């Protein structure tokens, strides 16, 4: 089981190019960042944590672009995986996004993990002309189309939302047929069936800690769908508790992510060193 850090990037926090090396040096295995293009000031959509239109953190409206952030991190690291928790692919053009992700995977030596979400903020999606009731189908088409672009010499795709004829596009991703796609969503049957059909695994939602039954359900649905191996499972945690971590390891959790204070380099570095010690991680050697 690996350990990583998720940074709620913003224009007032540490730059990824500063934080990512600290994460790698402390011995962690992954660095994840979120995505929101914008936050409409008037919204009908309820936030999953607050239950209404209020936001639990003003960084939602200050989030940095994930791909620029991870590119900065890639340039100053050599080992940690670079992921999104989560990106919102349907808010971008799929051909352009496929190029961006492939370029990052190429330049980083195959270190990208594409965490995606269906999108809770329907008002944000609406501004990108995403039909709320079709966003799951739209995301599936995006993933299928991007995978074709990442892996086929002459790629083409015909769907409801994505259509393009035989095309050449490089670079191809180092990871084939593309980076692992993980879905950040509530642990329920509907979402797990979507994952078993179209993704490589699951990212838990914040506050989702009692996951044993959910993991058992996911693995059963995965097997019933005829998928080989085991799904990747990434858990967002808040405080390391050894008994809980041991249980997650036995369940087959692949990565556990923790947040980090990013108001100063000194505070972030001290926190990462302390957390790494609690988790039994060894600092990276130069």
Tab-separated table of N, CA and C in Angstrom, residues 6-93:
chain	number	residue	atom	x	y	z
A	6	UNK	N	-2.426	14.851	-1.270
A	6	UNK	CA	-3.311	15.621	-2.134
A	6	UNK	C	-3.268	17.075	-1.675
A	7	UNK	N	-2.968	17.960	-2.590
A	7	UNK	CA	-2.919	19.393	-2.290
A	7	UNK	C	-4.116	20.075	-2.919
A	8	UNK	N	-4.869	20.812	-2.122
A	8	UNK	CA	-5.968	21.625	-2.655
A	8	UNK	C	-5.317	22.897	-3.205
A	9	UNK	N	-4.805	22.805	-4.414
A	9	UNK	CA	-4.036	23.902	-4.995
A	9	UNK	C	-4.860	25.182	-5.076
A	10	UNK	N	-4.190	26.302	-4.891
A	10	UNK	CA	-4.856	27.601	-5.035
A	10	UNK	C	-3.797	28.657	-5.281
A	11	UNK	N	-4.248	29.842	-5.619
A	11	UNK	CA	-3.309	30.912	-5.924
A	11	UNK	C	-2.694	31.528	-4.679
A	12	UNK	N	-3.055	31.019	-3.505
A	12	UNK	CA	-2.441	31.536	-2.278
A	12	UNK	C	-1.667	30.453	-1.527
A	13	UNK	N	-1.581	29.255	-2.111
A	13	UNK	CA	-0.824	28.173	-1.498
A	13	UNK	C	0.523	28.002	-2.173
A	14	UNK	N	1.302	27.045	-1.683
A	14	UNK	CA	2.593	26.765	-2.284
A	14	UNK	C	2.439	26.318	-3.732
A	15	UNK	N	3.339	26.753	-4.572
A	15	UNK	CA	3.350	26.296	-5.962
A	15	UNK	C	3.680	24.812	-5.992
A	16	UNK	N	3.051	24.058	-6.887
A	16	UNK	CA	3.368	22.629	-6.992
A	16	UNK	C	4.856	22.357	-7.208
A	17	UNK	N	5.543	23.247	-7.900
A	17	UNK	CA	6.976	23.053	-8.143
A	17	UNK	C	7.794	23.162	-6.868
A	18	UNK	N	7.225	23.769	-5.824
A	18	UNK	CA	7.887	23.840	-4.520
A	18	UNK	C	7.476	22.666	-3.635
A	19	UNK	N	6.172	22.345	-3.639
A	19	UNK	CA	5.676	21.300	-2.748
A	19	UNK	C	6.046	19.897	-3.221
A	20	UNK	N	5.947	19.642	-4.519
A	20	UNK	CA	6.164	18.280	-5.024
A	20	UNK	C	7.528	17.703	-4.648
A	21	UNK	N	8.624	18.469	-4.760
A	21	UNK	CA	9.913	17.896	-4.333
A	21	UNK	C	9.951	17.556	-2.850
A	22	UNK	N	9.273	18.342	-2.026
A	22	UNK	CA	9.218	18.039	-0.595
A	22	UNK	C	8.503	16.713	-0.363
A	23	UNK	N	7.437	16.485	-1.136
A	23	UNK	CA	6.676	15.236	-1.030
A	23	UNK	C	7.552	14.051	-1.416
A	24	UNK	N	8.272	14.189	-2.516
A	24	UNK	CA	9.135	13.109	-2.976
A	24	UNK	C	10.277	12.865	-1.993
A	25	UNK	N	10.881	13.931	-1.512
A	25	UNK	CA	12.018	13.796	-0.591
A	25	UNK	C	11.619	13.146	0.724
A	26	UNK	N	10.358	13.373	1.150
A	26	UNK	CA	9.899	12.805	2.418
A	26	UNK	C	9.613	11.311	2.306
A	27	UNK	N	9.554	10.792	1.086
A	27	UNK	CA	9.351	9.365	0.897
A	27	UNK	C	7.967	8.960	0.449
A	28	UNK	N	7.122	9.935	0.127
A	28	UNK	CA	5.777	9.612	-0.349
A	28	UNK	C	5.827	9.152	-1.811
A	29	UNK	N	4.737	8.516	-2.246
A	29	UNK	CA	4.709	7.876	-3.564
A	29	UNK	C	3.878	8.618	-4.604
A	30	UNK	N	3.081	9.607	-4.190
A	30	UNK	CA	2.164	10.215	-5.152
A	30	UNK	C	1.804	11.628	-4.735
A	31	UNK	N	1.438	12.413	-5.727
A	31	UNK	CA	0.998	13.803	-5.545
A	31	UNK	C	-0.241	14.012	-6.399
A	32	UNK	N	-1.355	14.381	-5.753
A	32	UNK	CA	-2.623	14.561	-6.450
A	32	UNK	C	-3.123	15.991	-6.278
A	33	UNK	N	-3.812	16.499	-7.297
A	33	UNK	CA	-4.399	17.841	-7.263
A	33	UNK	C	-5.815	17.786	-7.838
A	34	UNK	N	-6.674	18.759	-7.500
A	34	UNK	CA	-8.062	18.761	-7.973
A	34	UNK	C	-8.256	19.646	-9.203
A	35	UNK	N	-9.512	19.739	-9.645
A	35	UNK	CA	-9.845	20.625	-10.757
A	35	UNK	C	-11.228	21.249	-10.568
A	36	UNK	N	-11.297	22.553	-10.767
A	36	UNK	CA	-12.543	23.286	-10.992
A	36	UNK	C	-12.198	24.430	-11.928
A	37	UNK	N	-12.898	24.524	-13.035
A	37	UNK	CA	-12.612	25.598	-13.981
A	37	UNK	C	-13.054	26.946	-13.433
A	38	UNK	N	-14.193	26.952	-12.743
A	38	UNK	CA	-14.766	28.173	-12.176
A	38	UNK	C	-15.909	27.740	-11.265
A	39	UNK	N	-16.397	28.652	-10.435
A	39	UNK	CA	-17.551	28.384	-9.585
A	39	UNK	C	-18.586	29.475	-9.831
A	40	UNK	N	-19.720	29.151	-10.467
A	40	UNK	CA	-20.770	30.159	-10.638
A	40	UNK	C	-21.209	30.715	-9.280
A	41	UNK	N	-21.367	32.022	-9.205
A	41	UNK	CA	-21.712	32.632	-7.917
A	41	UNK	C	-23.118	32.267	-7.464
A	42	UNK	N	-24.007	32.023	-8.408
A	42	UNK	CA	-25.365	31.578	-8.066
A	42	UNK	C	-25.516	30.134	-8.530
A	43	UNK	N	-25.794	29.260	-7.554
A	43	UNK	CA	-25.842	27.835	-7.860
A	43	UNK	C	-27.048	27.179	-7.215
A	44	UNK	N	-27.594	26.207	-7.918
A	44	UNK	CA	-28.646	25.363	-7.353
A	44	UNK	C	-28.069	24.061	-6.823
A	45	UNK	N	-26.903	23.658	-7.355
A	45	UNK	CA	-26.304	22.376	-6.972
A	45	UNK	C	-25.813	22.421	-5.523
A	46	UNK	N	-26.100	21.364	-4.773
A	46	UNK	CA	-25.651	21.265	-3.386
A	46	UNK	C	-24.281	20.606	-3.327
A	47	UNK	N	-23.415	21.156	-2.482
A	47	UNK	CA	-22.111	20.530	-2.278
A	47	UNK	C	-22.296	19.269	-1.439
A	48	UNK	N	-21.607	18.161	-1.781
A	48	UNK	CA	-21.798	16.908	-1.055
A	48	UNK	C	-21.527	16.999	0.445
A	49	UNK	N	-20.626	17.896	0.857
A	49	UNK	CA	-20.279	17.993	2.276
A	49	UNK	C	-21.209	18.919	3.048
A	50	UNK	N	-21.620	20.043	2.438
A	50	UNK	CA	-22.451	21.005	3.154
A	50	UNK	C	-23.942	20.726	3.003
A	51	UNK	N	-24.322	20.037	1.924
A	51	UNK	CA	-25.734	19.737	1.700
A	51	UNK	C	-26.529	20.879	1.106
A	52	UNK	N	-25.870	22.001	0.835
A	52	UNK	CA	-26.547	23.129	0.199
A	52	UNK	C	-25.557	23.810	-0.746
A	53	UNK	N	-25.901	25.013	-1.203
A	53	UNK	CA	-25.053	25.678	-2.193
A	53	UNK	C	-23.801	26.311	-1.608
A	54	UNK	N	-23.663	26.325	-0.278
A	54	UNK	CA	-22.462	26.889	0.333
A	54	UNK	C	-21.273	25.970	0.108
A	55	UNK	N	-20.080	26.576	0.106
A	55	UNK	CA	-18.850	25.832	-0.110
A	55	UNK	C	-18.091	25.668	1.201
A	56	UNK	N	-17.474	24.505	1.451
A	56	UNK	CA	-16.727	24.312	2.691
A	56	UNK	C	-15.367	25.000	2.691
A	57	UNK	N	-14.937	25.489	1.515
A	57	UNK	CA	-13.591	26.057	1.410
A	57	UNK	C	-13.565	26.994	0.205
A	58	UNK	N	-13.041	28.213	0.394
A	58	UNK	CA	-13.034	29.150	-0.728
A	58	UNK	C	-11.977	28.816	-1.779
A	59	UNK	N	-11.146	27.788	-1.504
A	59	UNK	CA	-10.191	27.384	-2.524
A	59	UNK	C	-10.872	26.752	-3.734
A	60	UNK	N	-12.140	26.362	-3.601
A	60	UNK	CA	-12.878	25.862	-4.759
A	60	UNK	C	-12.875	26.885	-5.888
A	61	UNK	N	-12.935	28.149	-5.538
A	61	UNK	CA	-12.984	29.190	-6.559
A	61	UNK	C	-11.592	29.719	-6.907
A	62	UNK	N	-10.564	29.158	-6.281
A	62	UNK	CA	-9.199	29.638	-6.496
A	62	UNK	C	-8.279	28.532	-7.014
A	63	UNK	N	-8.870	27.393	-7.433
A	63	UNK	CA	-8.095	26.208	-7.801
A	63	UNK	C	-7.223	26.450	-9.026
A	64	UNK	N	-5.986	25.989	-8.950
A	64	UNK	CA	-5.079	26.085	-10.096
A	64	UNK	C	-5.435	25.039	-11.142
A	65	UNK	N	-5.036	25.284	-12.370
A	65	UNK	CA	-5.227	24.297	-13.423
A	65	UNK	C	-4.421	23.042	-13.082
A	66	UNK	N	-5.041	21.858	-13.122
A	66	UNK	CA	-4.313	20.659	-12.681
A	66	UNK	C	-3.169	20.267	-13.602
A	67	UNK	N	-3.322	20.489	-14.898
A	67	UNK	CA	-2.310	20.005	-15.840
A	67	UNK	C	-1.076	20.899	-15.840
A	68	UNK	N	-1.280	22.194	-15.682
A	68	UNK	CA	-0.136	23.090	-15.516
A	68	UNK	C	0.557	22.783	-14.189
A	69	UNK	N	-0.245	22.542	-13.140
A	69	UNK	CA	0.316	22.224	-11.825
A	69	UNK	C	1.158	20.959	-11.875
A	70	UNK	N	0.619	19.909	-12.484
A	70	UNK	CA	1.346	18.635	-12.526
A	70	UNK	C	2.551	18.699	-13.461
A	71	UNK	N	2.484	19.540	-14.473
A	71	UNK	CA	3.653	19.728	-15.329
A	71	UNK	C	4.788	20.362	-14.541
A	72	UNK	N	4.441	21.348	-13.718
A	72	UNK	CA	5.456	21.960	-12.860
A	72	UNK	C	6.044	20.954	-11.892
A	73	UNK	N	5.190	20.083	-11.363
A	73	UNK	CA	5.668	19.051	-10.437
A	73	UNK	C	6.539	18.025	-11.151
A	74	UNK	N	6.151	17.664	-12.377
A	74	UNK	CA	6.918	16.664	-13.137
A	74	UNK	C	8.338	17.137	-13.397
A	75	UNK	N	8.501	18.439	-13.617
A	75	UNK	CA	9.811	18.977	-13.983
A	75	UNK	C	10.814	18.925	-12.830
A	76	UNK	N	10.315	18.812	-11.592
A	76	UNK	CA	11.225	18.871	-10.440
A	76	UNK	C	11.176	17.602	-9.597
A	77	UNK	N	10.582	16.537	-10.132
A	77	UNK	CA	10.541	15.242	-9.456
A	77	UNK	C	10.909	14.156	-10.459
A	78	UNK	N	11.192	12.953	-9.944
A	78	UNK	CA	11.548	11.859	-10.842
A	78	UNK	C	10.854	10.550	-10.518
A	79	UNK	N	10.189	10.481	-9.363
A	79	UNK	CA	9.666	9.190	-8.919
A	79	UNK	C	8.175	9.175	-8.622
A	80	UNK	N	7.649	10.197	-7.965
A	80	UNK	CA	6.268	10.157	-7.499
A	80	UNK	C	5.288	10.150	-8.665
A	81	UNK	N	4.150	9.463	-8.434
A	81	UNK	CA	3.073	9.500	-9.413
A	81	UNK	C	2.384	10.853	-9.339
A	82	UNK	N	1.851	11.289	-10.470
A	82	UNK	CA	1.227	12.603	-10.604
A	82	UNK	C	-0.224	12.393	-10.996
A	83	UNK	N	-1.150	12.755	-10.099
A	83	UNK	CA	-2.542	12.414	-10.342
A	83	UNK	C	-3.500	13.554	-10.083
A	84	UNK	N	-4.742	13.323	-10.471
A	84	UNK	CA	-5.821	14.276	-10.229
A	84	UNK	C	-6.863	13.632	-9.322
A	85	UNK	N	-7.325	14.401	-8.350
A	85	UNK	CA	-8.353	13.937	-7.431
A	85	UNK	C	-9.314	15.102	-7.143
A	86	UNK	N	-10.215	15.327	-8.065
A	86	UNK	CA	-10.321	14.662	-9.366
A	86	UNK	C	-10.391	15.708	-10.461
A	87	UNK	N	-10.092	15.262	-11.705
A	87	UNK	CA	-10.276	16.117	-12.877
A	87	UNK	C	-11.698	15.962	-13.403
A	88	UNK	N	-12.102	16.922	-14.208
A	88	UNK	CA	-13.443	16.924	-14.805
A	88	UNK	C	-13.298	16.969	-16.329
A	89	UNK	N	-12.987	15.829	-16.951
A	89	UNK	CA	-12.672	15.814	-18.385
A	89	UNK	C	-13.744	16.408	-19.281
A	90	UNK	N	-15.023	16.234	-18.926
A	90	UNK	CA	-16.088	16.683	-19.831
A	90	UNK	C	-16.152	18.199	-19.940
A	91	UNK	N	-15.383	18.915	-19.116
A	91	UNK	CA	-15.337	20.363	-19.229
A	91	UNK	C	-14.263	20.833	-20.213
A	92	UNK	N	-13.602	19.884	-20.871
A	92	UNK	CA	-12.568	20.213	-21.849
A	92	UNK	C	-12.892	19.550	-23.182
A	93	UNK	N	-12.201	19.988	-24.225
A	93	UNK	CA	-12.287	19.301	-25.503
A	93	UNK	C	-11.523	17.989	-25.391
